[in-house]
PDB file of C-alpha atoms in Angstrom:
ATOM      1  CA  UNK A 146       0.000   0.000   0.000  1.00  0.00           C
ATOM      2  CA  UNK A 147       1.196   3.480  -0.896  1.00  0.00           C
ATOM      3  CA  UNK A 148       1.802   5.950   1.896  1.00  0.00           C
ATOM      4  CA  UNK A 149       0.363   9.273   0.688  1.00  0.00           C
ATOM      5  CA  UNK A 150       2.114  11.110   3.513  1.00  0.00           C
ATOM      6  CA  UNK A 151       5.464   9.901   2.181  1.00  0.00           C
ATOM      7  CA  UNK A 152       4.449  11.037  -1.335  1.00  0.00           C
ATOM      8  CA  UNK A 153       3.614  14.464   0.086  1.00  0.00           C
ATOM      9  CA  UNK A 154       6.960  14.731   1.884  1.00  0.00           C
ATOM     10  CA  UNK A 155       8.952  13.726  -1.217  1.00  0.00           C
ATOM     11  CA  UNK A 156       7.199  16.046  -3.635  1.00  0.00           C
ATOM     12  CA  UNK A 157       4.584  18.393  -2.186  1.00  0.00           C
ATOM     13  CA  UNK A 158       4.025  20.139  -5.536  1.00  0.00           C
ATOM     14  CA  UNK A 159       3.367  16.841  -7.325  1.00  0.00           C
ATOM     15  CA  UNK A 160       1.143  15.658  -4.469  1.00  0.00           C
ATOM     16  CA  UNK A 161      -0.943  18.844  -4.567  1.00  0.00           C
ATOM     17  CA  UNK A 162      -1.103  18.905  -8.379  1.00  0.00           C
ATOM     18  CA  UNK A 163      -3.180  15.712  -8.385  1.00  0.00           C
ATOM     19  CA  UNK A 164      -5.834  17.109  -6.041  1.00  0.00           C
ATOM     20  CA  UNK A 165      -9.159  18.646  -7.030  1.00  0.00           C
ATOM     21  CA  UNK A 166      -8.958  22.477  -7.084  1.00  0.00           C
ATOM     22  CA  UNK A 167     -11.017  22.934  -3.908  1.00  0.00           C
ATOM     23  CA  UNK A 168      -8.966  20.436  -1.901  1.00  0.00           C
ATOM     24  CA  UNK A 169      -5.750  21.961  -3.202  1.00  0.00           C
ATOM     25  CA  UNK A 170      -6.879  25.464  -2.194  1.00  0.00           C
ATOM     26  CA  UNK A 171      -7.663  24.185   1.309  1.00  0.00           C
ATOM     27  CA  UNK A 172      -4.278  22.448   1.695  1.00  0.00           C
ATOM     28  CA  UNK A 173      -2.497  25.571   0.483  1.00  0.00           C
ATOM     29  CA  UNK A 174      -4.363  27.767   2.977  1.00  0.00           C
ATOM     30  CA  UNK A 175      -6.154  29.714   0.232  1.00  0.00           C
ATOM     31  CA  UNK A 176      -9.419  29.925   2.162  1.00  0.00           C
ATOM     32  CA  UNK A 177     -11.004  32.656   0.015  1.00  0.00           C
ATOM     33  CA  UNK A 178     -10.458  30.515  -3.097  1.00  0.00           C
ATOM     34  CA  UNK A 179     -11.711  27.436  -1.239  1.00  0.00           C
ATOM     35  CA  UNK A 180     -14.876  29.246  -0.136  1.00  0.00           C
ATOM     36  CA  UNK A 181     -15.498  30.585  -3.650  1.00  0.00           C
ATOM     37  CA  UNK A 182     -15.140  27.115  -5.200  1.00  0.00           C
ATOM     38  CA  UNK A 183     -17.498  25.553  -2.652  1.00  0.00           C
ATOM     39  CA  UNK A 184     -20.010  28.413  -2.964  1.00  0.00           C
ATOM     40  CA  UNK A 185     -20.073  27.842  -6.734  1.00  0.00           C
ATOM     41  CA  UNK A 186     -20.493  24.104  -6.222  1.00  0.00           C
ATOM     42  CA  UNK A 187     -23.243  24.734  -3.659  1.00  0.00           C
ATOM     43  CA  UNK A 188     -25.251  26.794  -6.150  1.00  0.00           C
ATOM     44  CA  UNK A 189     -25.618  23.624  -8.258  1.00  0.00           C
ATOM     45  CA  UNK A 190     -27.034  21.629  -5.343  1.00  0.00           C
ATOM     46  CA  UNK A 191     -26.544  20.822  -1.670  1.00  0.00           C
ATOM     47  CA  UNK A 192     -22.978  20.233  -0.576  1.00  0.00           C
ATOM     48  CA  UNK A 193     -22.039  16.962   1.113  1.00  0.00           C
ATOM     49  CA  UNK A 194     -21.574  17.505   4.839  1.00  0.00           C
ATOM     50  CA  UNK A 195     -17.775  17.349   4.723  1.00  0.00           C
ATOM     51  CA  UNK A 196     -17.694  20.122   2.102  1.00  0.00           C
ATOM     52  CA  UNK A 197     -20.286  22.167   3.986  1.00  0.00           C
ATOM     53  CA  UNK A 198     -18.042  21.915   7.070  1.00  0.00           C
ATOM     54  CA  UNK A 199     -15.138  23.059   4.888  1.00  0.00           C
ATOM     55  CA  UNK A 200     -17.113  26.075   3.700  1.00  0.00           C
ATOM     56  CA  UNK A 201     -17.979  27.056   7.276  1.00  0.00           C
ATOM     57  CA  UNK A 202     -14.339  26.586   8.280  1.00  0.00           C
ATOM     58  CA  UNK A 203     -13.184  28.838   5.437  1.00  0.00           C
ATOM     59  CA  UNK A 204     -15.579  31.568   6.605  1.00  0.00           C
ATOM     60  CA  UNK A 205     -14.318  31.181  10.180  1.00  0.00           C
ATOM     61  CA  UNK A 206     -10.649  31.334   9.143  1.00  0.00           C
ATOM     62  CA  UNK A 207     -11.377  34.396   6.992  1.00  0.00           C
ATOM     63  CA  UNK A 208     -13.268  35.984   9.926  1.00  0.00           C
ATOM     64  CA  UNK A 209     -16.383  36.316   7.756  1.00  0.00           C
ATOM     65  CA  UNK A 210     -18.673  35.836  10.708  1.00  0.00           C
ATOM     66  CA  UNK A 211     -21.868  36.916   8.956  1.00  0.00           C
ATOM     67  CA  UNK A 212     -21.342  34.213   6.324  1.00  0.00           C
ATOM     68  CA  UNK A 213     -20.356  31.725   9.038  1.00  0.00           C
ATOM     69  CA  UNK A 214     -23.625  32.388  10.876  1.00  0.00           C
ATOM     70  CA  UNK A 215     -25.571  31.691   7.670  1.00  0.00           C
ATOM     71  CA  UNK A 216     -23.503  28.553   7.007  1.00  0.00           C
ATOM     72  CA  UNK A 217     -23.874  26.870  10.410  1.00  0.00           C
ATOM     73  CA  UNK A 218     -27.600  25.988  10.287  1.00  0.00           C
ATOM     74  CA  UNK A 219     -26.839  23.802   7.254  1.00  0.00           C
ATOM     75  CA  UNK A 220     -24.699  21.593   9.509  1.00  0.00           C
ATOM     76  CA  UNK A 221     -27.312  21.087  12.228  1.00  0.00           C
ATOM     77  CA  UNK A 222     -28.782  17.603  12.514  1.00  0.00           C
ATOM     78  CA  UNK A 223     -26.607  16.127   9.756  1.00  0.00           C
ATOM     79  CA  UNK A 224     -24.279  13.125  10.120  1.00  0.00           C
ATOM     80  CA  UNK A 225     -21.968  11.660   7.509  1.00  0.00           C
ATOM     81  CA  UNK A 226     -19.674   8.659   7.420  1.00  0.00           C
ATOM     82  CA  UNK A 227     -16.228   9.455   6.071  1.00  0.00           C
ATOM     83  CA  UNK A 228     -14.577   7.198   3.492  1.00  0.00           C
ATOM     84  CA  UNK A 229     -11.433   7.080   5.661  1.00  0.00           C
ATOM     85  CA  UNK A 230     -13.401   6.031   8.731  1.00  0.00           C
ATOM     86  CA  UNK A 231     -15.225   7.937  11.414  1.00  0.00           C
ATOM     87  CA  UNK A 232     -18.179  10.268  11.090  1.00  0.00           C
ATOM     88  CA  UNK A 233     -18.929  13.965  11.035  1.00  0.00           C
ATOM     89  CA  UNK A 234     -21.570  15.202  13.472  1.00  0.00           C
ATOM     90  CA  UNK A 235     -22.810  18.452  11.975  1.00  0.00           C
ATOM     91  CA  UNK A 236     -24.455  19.668  15.186  1.00  0.00           C
ATOM     92  CA  UNK A 237     -21.286  19.162  17.250  1.00  0.00           C
ATOM     93  CA  UNK A 238     -19.203  20.801  14.531  1.00  0.00           C
ATOM     94  CA  UNK A 239     -21.544  23.815  14.442  1.00  0.00           C
ATOM     95  CA  UNK A 240     -21.268  24.125  18.240  1.00  0.00           C
ATOM     96  CA  UNK A 241     -17.461  24.153  17.947  1.00  0.00           C
ATOM     97  CA  UNK A 242     -17.495  26.847  15.263  1.00  0.00           C
ATOM     98  CA  UNK A 243     -19.853  28.944  17.396  1.00  0.00           C
ATOM     99  CA  UNK A 244     -17.642  28.457  20.455  1.00  0.00           C
ATOM    100  CA  UNK A 245     -14.561  29.607  18.544  1.00  0.00           C
ATOM    101  CA  UNK A 246     -16.443  32.530  17.003  1.00  0.00           C
ATOM    102  CA  UNK A 247     -17.604  33.696  20.450  1.00  0.00           C
ATOM    103  CA  UNK A 248     -14.048  33.259  21.721  1.00  0.00           C
ATOM    104  CA  UNK A 249     -12.888  35.574  18.919  1.00  0.00           C
ATOM    105  CA  UNK A 250     -15.600  38.084  19.931  1.00  0.00           C
ATOM    106  CA  UNK A 251     -14.530  38.008  23.581  1.00  0.00           C
ATOM    107  CA  UNK A 252     -17.918  36.551  24.539  1.00  0.00           C
ATOM    108  CA  UNK A 253     -16.363  33.906  26.756  1.00  0.00           C
ATOM    109  CA  UNK A 254     -19.517  32.690  28.536  1.00  0.00           C
ATOM    110  CA  UNK A 255     -21.187  31.962  25.203  1.00  0.00           C
ATOM    111  CA  UNK A 256     -17.987  30.251  24.031  1.00  0.00           C
ATOM    112  CA  UNK A 257     -18.101  28.076  27.153  1.00  0.00           C
ATOM    113  CA  UNK A 258     -21.755  27.177  26.558  1.00  0.00           C
ATOM    114  CA  UNK A 259     -21.129  26.016  22.995  1.00  0.00           C
ATOM    115  CA  UNK A 260     -17.814  24.293  23.751  1.00  0.00           C
ATOM    116  CA  UNK A 261     -19.467  22.461  26.656  1.00  0.00           C
ATOM    117  CA  UNK A 262     -22.237  21.236  24.332  1.00  0.00           C
ATOM    118  CA  UNK A 263     -19.634  20.011  21.840  1.00  0.00           C
ATOM    119  CA  UNK A 264     -17.695  18.278  24.617  1.00  0.00           C
ATOM    120  CA  UNK A 265     -20.826  16.561  25.950  1.00  0.00           C
ATOM    121  CA  UNK A 266     -21.578  15.066  22.530  1.00  0.00           C
ATOM    122  CA  UNK A 267     -17.991  14.050  21.670  1.00  0.00           C
ATOM    123  CA  UNK A 268     -17.950  10.312  20.939  1.00  0.00           C
ATOM    124  CA  UNK A 269     -14.274   9.688  21.660  1.00  0.00           C
ATOM    125  CA  UNK A 270     -11.097  11.128  23.134  1.00  0.00           C
ATOM    126  CA  UNK A 271      -9.899  12.691  19.887  1.00  0.00           C
ATOM    127  CA  UNK A 272     -13.170  14.584  19.427  1.00  0.00           C
ATOM    128  CA  UNK A 273     -12.880  15.986  22.967  1.00  0.00           C
ATOM    129  CA  UNK A 274      -9.617  17.842  22.330  1.00  0.00           C
ATOM    130  CA  UNK A 275     -10.984  20.830  20.375  1.00  0.00           C
ATOM    131  CA  UNK A 276     -13.774  21.719  22.828  1.00  0.00           C
ATOM    132  CA  UNK A 277     -11.410  21.215  25.770  1.00  0.00           C
ATOM    133  CA  UNK A 278      -8.908  23.594  24.192  1.00  0.00           C
ATOM    134  CA  UNK A 279     -11.618  26.231  23.719  1.00  0.00           C
ATOM    135  CA  UNK A 280     -12.773  25.751  27.316  1.00  0.00           C
ATOM    136  CA  UNK A 281      -9.211  26.235  28.602  1.00  0.00           C
ATOM    137  CA  UNK A 282      -8.835  29.494  26.697  1.00  0.00           C
ATOM    138  CA  UNK A 283     -12.257  30.887  27.600  1.00  0.00           C
ATOM    139  CA  UNK A 284     -11.702  30.253  31.307  1.00  0.00           C
ATOM    140  CA  UNK A 285      -8.211  31.747  31.198  1.00  0.00           C
ATOM    141  CA  UNK A 286      -9.551  34.884  29.515  1.00  0.00           C
ATOM    142  CA  UNK A 287     -12.195  35.074  32.258  1.00  0.00           C
ATOM    143  CA  UNK A 288      -9.361  34.729  34.798  1.00  0.00           C
ATOM    144  CA  UNK A 289     -10.940  31.503  36.058  1.00  0.00           C
ATOM    145  CA  UNK A 290      -7.598  29.751  36.240  1.00  0.00           C
ATOM    146  CA  UNK A 291      -8.834  26.893  38.432  1.00  0.00           C
ATOM    147  CA  UNK A 292     -11.430  25.855  35.850  1.00  0.00           C
ATOM    148  CA  UNK A 293      -8.964  26.376  33.020  1.00  0.00           C
ATOM    149  CA  UNK A 294      -6.516  24.100  34.810  1.00  0.00           C
ATOM    150  CA  UNK A 295      -9.206  21.403  35.238  1.00  0.00           C
ATOM    151  CA  UNK A 296      -9.822  21.343  31.482  1.00  0.00           C
ATOM    152  CA  UNK A 297      -6.099  21.479  30.755  1.00  0.00           C
ATOM    153  CA  UNK A 298      -5.619  18.397  32.968  1.00  0.00           C
ATOM    154  CA  UNK A 299      -8.321  16.620  30.944  1.00  0.00           C
ATOM    155  CA  UNK A 300      -6.413  17.496  27.769  1.00  0.00           C
ATOM    156  CA  UNK A 301      -3.144  16.278  29.258  1.00  0.00           C
ATOM    157  CA  UNK A 302      -4.768  13.001  30.291  1.00  0.00           C
ATOM    158  CA  UNK A 303      -6.420  12.507  26.923  1.00  0.00           C
ATOM    159  CA  UNK A 304      -5.011   9.347  25.301  1.00  0.00           C
ATOM    160  CA  UNK A 305      -5.566  10.808  21.822  1.00  0.00           C
ATOM    161  CA  UNK A 306      -2.760  13.321  22.412  1.00  0.00           C
ATOM    162  CA  UNK A 307      -2.226  16.217  20.059  1.00  0.00           C
ATOM    163  CA  UNK A 308       0.175  15.328  17.235  1.00  0.00           C
ATOM    164  CA  UNK A 309       3.010  14.582  19.648  1.00  0.00           C
ATOM    165  CA  UNK A 310       3.018  18.109  21.073  1.00  0.00           C
ATOM    166  CA  UNK A 311       2.852  18.296  24.858  1.00  0.00           C
ATOM    167  CA  UNK A 312      -0.651  19.552  25.644  1.00  0.00           C
ATOM    168  CA  UNK A 313       0.473  22.027  28.309  1.00  0.00           C
ATOM    169  CA  UNK A 314       2.616  23.867  25.750  1.00  0.00           C
ATOM    170  CA  UNK A 315      -0.185  24.000  23.186  1.00  0.00           C
ATOM    171  CA  UNK A 316      -2.859  25.033  25.667  1.00  0.00           C
ATOM    172  CA  UNK A 317      -0.781  27.686  27.341  1.00  0.00           C
ATOM    173  CA  UNK A 318       1.137  29.079  24.364  1.00  0.00           C
ATOM    174  CA  UNK A 319      -1.838  31.049  23.082  1.00  0.00           C
ATOM    175  CA  UNK A 320      -2.629  32.336  26.562  1.00  0.00           C
ATOM    176  CA  UNK A 321       0.771  33.984  27.228  1.00  0.00           C
TER     177      UNK A 321
END
């Protein structure tokens, strides 16, 4: 079996050249192009959930919050199995986007509400990391260091880890 990650390391340009334009734009961090391609595709019919999530993510990364707010209801109540395994829960994903948006707005209590909802519906350890991270930050910004530390300890004890990076460095780097 071919290891696509090895192909990407050897020749990133060749690896990216074989991708569809929308996927390539996403991997290259061209979120405006990615959003435009998915918007065009969405005009022809409903987007699959994974692409709808991608469109919402592009709006969030571009800080286009008005478009994000219009995008999120399309995620609610939808579930999709991924070809590589696992599933996407549109409602949990929408809660995470809302939590991060409210974090960006400095509306930390609302961020906590949405991140808590996402955490409560997380099916496994890996899916708990993102809402835990948001909860750590929101509580730190509220100067509720005890609560922030509780969530940070949950992240540190999470067997899913975070790409080999010590959780305390990731969770605290953005805070300092």
